[in-house]
Amino acid sequence: MGWSSWNSFSNTVDAQNVMAQARAMASNGMKQAGYQYINIDEGWWLGKRDADGNFVVDEKAWPALQPGEKAGDMANIVRFIHSLGLKAGIYTDAGKDGCSMYPDLGPKYFDTGSEGHYEQDFLQFARWGFDYVKVDWCGGDKENLDPAVQYAEIARAIARAEKITGRRLYFSLCEWGKQSPWTWAPHVGGAPADIWRTSGDIVDPIVAGQAHADRKAGFDKMLGNFDQGIHPEAQHTGFYNDPDMMVIGMPGFSDAQNRVHMGLWAISGAPLLVGADLAKLSTDTLAMLINKEVVAVDQDALGLQAVKVAEAEKGVQVWSKPLAVSGSRAVLLLNRTTTAADVKVEWKDIGLAENPPAGVREIWSGKDAGNSKGSYSARVPAGDAALLLIKGTNMPGTGYKPESQGNDAAPCRGCELTFSHVGARGPWARIRISYRNSTQAPRYVELRVNGQDATSIALPPAGPDVGEISIMARLDRPGATNVLTFSSDTDLTAVIDAINVE
Ligand code: GLA
């Protein structure tokens, strides 16, 4: 959760506007609501290096901010951001050139990428004190590089920088979904956590007083990014699909559209990175961004993504996100058509028992709508959505023990555990994985479902107990014929205990 400079400042970003944004976040309620990152995007560096390959940064844009500091040292702005109890993010490109070769404002700059300097640049970011780095793909794309290869190298450079400095650098991949990053980005290069963009930009920058200041953000574009961001099988325990910085509060969006946008990002469990100018947010927009219940839906501990469970007619959709509290779901009734519609969510479609009746709460109005048996309907205006919190009783799941444990021919006996007779009620199932991990660090395992792309799953330390994490899996085979294979390069027999499918 945080703010990014790109949407509202483009390459006019400098210490003055970053400080103003950080001050706003620290004082307008956002920090208390959980927003913490102040991310500096493209434009902070114009591609100059010294003879040793170090970044040379414009001293006027990034001056000394207090006595004893040197102009042109990015540690100054980091210190300022940290002094407000916030975290700082920075930006580069995986290629030789960065996106500054395609400027939105002002002249072109080349050589604004990190290719050939990965070790040096990520170490420098960590030494400056940054907590987060976004790595764009303009140069990589131009050179036709393989993103899975480049981003793995970058993840390893980040890990080395972290080891040297003792600082954690959160990794944000920005490859726009071109080469299906959800199939390779989780845990790429050993990254302990990361987010990856799933689509292009919702809007080009809208910078007050500059060219293009009359641009508007488009609702359909935002909806398109939401759709492209849905890859529930890849998202869990630290790995997240990123449908782009939000445009809430930017020109072009009505209050209702801002609300729909926030609801969509929340049920996606998406990063809540605000692109608007925080110093100019209206009271209503700010209230949406810091609404406790919406933020809780987004940040829910399971970290899962909503799946579409019904579409009674084209564009009239029901989305459901399982939440950590047993029997709880965040449900979005989304009307994408041009006329008002009654939208109905049925308990059976979201894995809840018909009885006892489930409690329904309308999140935006904060009103409890009473208990409802079997289903709940609401009239949703055209282009709008109702965001519900439903508390019912989970339909019982089915437990499975692993059936086969690989063989000596696999990397090792027990390196592959297969569950081959798994049944499910719908195309998407929540799978609870019971595991053991008494070490201090997460264990990573690969999961392949029905021969689909494998994904990496983190099993956090669980001490002496059995731990549990949840994932969403597409169990698209009929009856009890779905096959789930966990694999690792070490024996998993004492790690994966059982799974439970809901
Ligand atoms: C790309 C990214 C944006 C932003 C710009 C900067 O378009 O997708 O989020 O970082 O580059 O140029």
Coordinates of C-alpha atoms in Angstrom, one line a residue, residues 309-497:
V309 CA -18.5 -17.3 -9.6
A310 CA -21.5 -16.3 -11.7
E311 CA -22.5 -14.2 -14.8
A312 CA -26.2 -14.5 -15.2
E313 CA -26.1 -12.3 -18.2
K314 CA -23.2 -10.7 -20.0
G315 CA -21.6 -8.1 -17.8
V316 CA -23.6 -8.9 -14.7
Q317 CA -21.0 -10.6 -12.6
V318 CA -20.5 -12.0 -9.1
W319 CA -17.0 -12.1 -7.8
S320 CA -16.0 -13.8 -4.5
K321 CA -12.8 -13.6 -2.5
P322 CA -12.3 -16.1 0.4
L323 CA -11.2 -14.3 3.6
A324 CA -9.2 -15.5 6.6
V325 CA -12.1 -15.6 9.0
S326 CA -13.8 -19.0 8.5
G327 CA -17.0 -18.7 6.4
S328 CA -16.2 -15.1 5.3
R329 CA -16.2 -13.9 1.8
A330 CA -15.9 -10.5 0.1
V331 CA -18.3 -10.5 -2.7
L332 CA -18.6 -7.9 -5.5
L333 CA -21.8 -7.6 -7.4
L334 CA -20.6 -5.9 -10.6
N335 CA -22.9 -4.5 -13.2
R336 CA -20.9 -3.7 -16.4
T337 CA -23.9 -3.1 -18.5
T338 CA -25.6 0.2 -19.4
T339 CA -28.8 -0.5 -17.5
A340 CA -29.5 -1.2 -13.8
A341 CA -29.7 -4.9 -12.9
D342 CA -30.6 -7.1 -10.0
V343 CA -27.5 -9.1 -9.2
K344 CA -27.8 -12.2 -7.1
V345 CA -25.1 -14.1 -5.2
E346 CA -26.0 -17.7 -4.3
W347 CA -24.3 -19.2 -1.2
K348 CA -23.6 -22.5 -3.1
D349 CA -21.6 -20.6 -5.6
I350 CA -19.3 -19.1 -3.0
G351 CA -18.9 -22.4 -1.0
L352 CA -21.2 -21.5 1.9
A353 CA -23.9 -23.7 3.4
E354 CA -27.5 -22.6 2.7
N355 CA -28.2 -22.9 6.4
P356 CA -27.7 -21.3 8.9
P357 CA -28.5 -18.0 7.1
A358 CA -25.4 -15.9 6.4
G359 CA -24.9 -12.4 7.6
V360 CA -24.6 -9.8 4.9
R361 CA -23.0 -6.4 5.3
E362 CA -22.8 -3.7 2.7
I363 CA -19.3 -2.4 3.0
W364 CA -19.6 1.1 1.4
S365 CA -22.7 2.1 3.4
G366 CA -21.5 0.3 6.5
K367 CA -25.0 -1.2 6.9
D368 CA -25.8 -4.7 8.0
A369 CA -28.4 -6.1 5.6
G370 CA -29.5 -8.9 8.1
N371 CA -29.2 -12.6 7.6
S372 CA -30.1 -14.3 4.4
K373 CA -30.8 -17.9 3.5
G374 CA -29.2 -19.3 0.4
S375 CA -28.6 -16.1 -1.5
Y376 CA -28.7 -12.3 -1.6
S377 CA -29.7 -9.9 -4.3
A378 CA -29.1 -6.2 -4.8
R379 CA -30.2 -3.7 -7.5
V380 CA -26.9 -2.3 -8.9
P381 CA -27.0 0.8 -11.1
A382 CA -25.3 0.6 -14.6
G383 CA -21.5 0.7 -14.3
D384 CA -21.6 0.3 -10.6
A385 CA -21.0 -2.4 -8.0
A386 CA -22.1 -3.5 -4.5
L387 CA -19.3 -4.7 -2.2
L388 CA -20.5 -7.2 0.4
L389 CA -19.0 -8.9 3.4
I390 CA -20.7 -12.2 3.8
K391 CA -20.3 -14.3 7.0
G392 CA -21.7 -17.8 6.7
T393 CA -20.7 -21.4 7.2
N394 CA -18.2 -23.1 4.9
M395 CA -19.5 -26.1 3.1
P396 CA -17.4 -29.0 4.3
G397 CA -14.2 -29.6 2.3
T398 CA -12.7 -32.9 1.3
G399 CA -9.4 -34.0 2.8
Y400 CA -6.7 -35.9 0.9
K401 CA -3.4 -37.5 1.7
P402 CA -0.6 -37.8 -0.8
E403 CA -0.9 -41.0 -2.8
S404 CA 2.4 -41.3 -4.5
Q405 CA 5.8 -40.1 -3.5
G406 CA 7.7 -40.0 -6.7
N407 CA 10.4 -42.5 -7.2
D408 CA 14.1 -42.8 -7.1
A409 CA 14.3 -41.6 -10.7
A410 CA 13.0 -38.1 -9.8
P411 CA 15.5 -35.8 -8.2
C412 CA 15.0 -37.7 -5.0
R413 CA 12.5 -40.1 -3.3
G414 CA 9.8 -37.9 -2.0
C415 CA 10.7 -34.8 -4.0
E416 CA 7.4 -35.2 -5.8
L417 CA 4.1 -35.7 -3.9
T418 CA 1.0 -36.4 -6.0
F419 CA -2.7 -36.2 -5.2
S420 CA -4.3 -37.7 -8.2
H421 CA -8.0 -38.2 -7.3
V422 CA -9.0 -34.7 -6.3
G423 CA -12.6 -33.6 -6.8
A424 CA -14.1 -30.1 -6.7
R425 CA -17.5 -28.4 -6.7
G426 CA -16.6 -25.7 -9.2
P427 CA -13.8 -24.8 -11.6
W428 CA -12.0 -22.9 -8.9
A429 CA -11.3 -24.5 -5.5
R430 CA -9.7 -23.1 -2.4
I431 CA -7.0 -25.6 -1.3
R432 CA -5.8 -25.6 2.2
I433 CA -2.3 -27.1 2.5
S434 CA -1.2 -28.5 5.8
Y435 CA 2.5 -28.5 6.1
R436 CA 5.4 -28.6 8.5
N437 CA 8.3 -26.1 8.5
S438 CA 10.2 -25.8 11.7
T439 CA 13.0 -23.8 10.2
Q440 CA 13.3 -20.0 10.4
A441 CA 12.8 -19.3 6.7
P442 CA 9.9 -20.0 4.2
R443 CA 10.2 -23.2 2.3
Y444 CA 9.3 -23.0 -1.4
V445 CA 7.5 -25.8 -3.3
E446 CA 6.3 -26.0 -6.8
L447 CA 2.7 -27.0 -7.5
R448 CA 1.4 -28.2 -10.8
V449 CA -2.3 -28.8 -11.3
N450 CA -3.6 -31.0 -14.2
G451 CA -0.5 -30.2 -16.2
Q452 CA -1.1 -26.5 -16.1
D453 CA 1.9 -24.2 -15.5
A454 CA 3.5 -24.8 -12.2
T455 CA 3.5 -22.1 -9.6
S456 CA 5.8 -21.5 -6.6
I457 CA 4.3 -21.5 -3.1
A458 CA 5.9 -20.3 0.1
L459 CA 5.3 -22.3 3.2
P460 CA 6.1 -19.8 6.0
P461 CA 7.9 -21.0 9.3
A462 CA 5.3 -22.8 11.5
G463 CA 7.5 -23.7 14.5
P464 CA 6.7 -27.1 15.9
D465 CA 3.1 -27.0 14.7
V466 CA 1.3 -27.9 11.5
G467 CA 1.0 -24.7 9.4
E468 CA -1.7 -24.0 6.9
I469 CA -1.8 -21.9 3.8
S470 CA -4.4 -21.5 1.2
I471 CA -4.2 -21.3 -2.6
M472 CA -6.7 -21.1 -5.4
A473 CA -6.5 -23.8 -8.0
R474 CA -8.3 -24.4 -11.3
L475 CA -9.6 -27.9 -10.9
D476 CA -11.1 -28.2 -14.4
R477 CA -11.5 -32.0 -14.6
P478 CA -14.8 -33.7 -13.9
G479 CA -15.3 -36.0 -10.9
A480 CA -12.4 -36.9 -8.7
T481 CA -9.8 -36.9 -11.4
N482 CA -7.8 -33.7 -10.8
V483 CA -4.1 -34.2 -10.3
L484 CA -2.0 -32.0 -8.0
T485 CA 1.7 -32.5 -7.9
F486 CA 4.0 -30.8 -5.4
S487 CA 7.7 -30.8 -6.1
S488 CA 10.9 -29.6 -4.7
D489 CA 14.6 -30.6 -4.8
T490 CA 14.4 -32.1 -1.4
D491 CA 12.2 -34.7 0.2
L492 CA 8.6 -33.4 0.8
T493 CA 7.2 -36.4 2.7
A494 CA 7.7 -34.7 6.0
V495 CA 6.7 -31.3 4.7
I496 CA 3.3 -31.6 2.9
D497 CA 0.9 -33.4 5.3

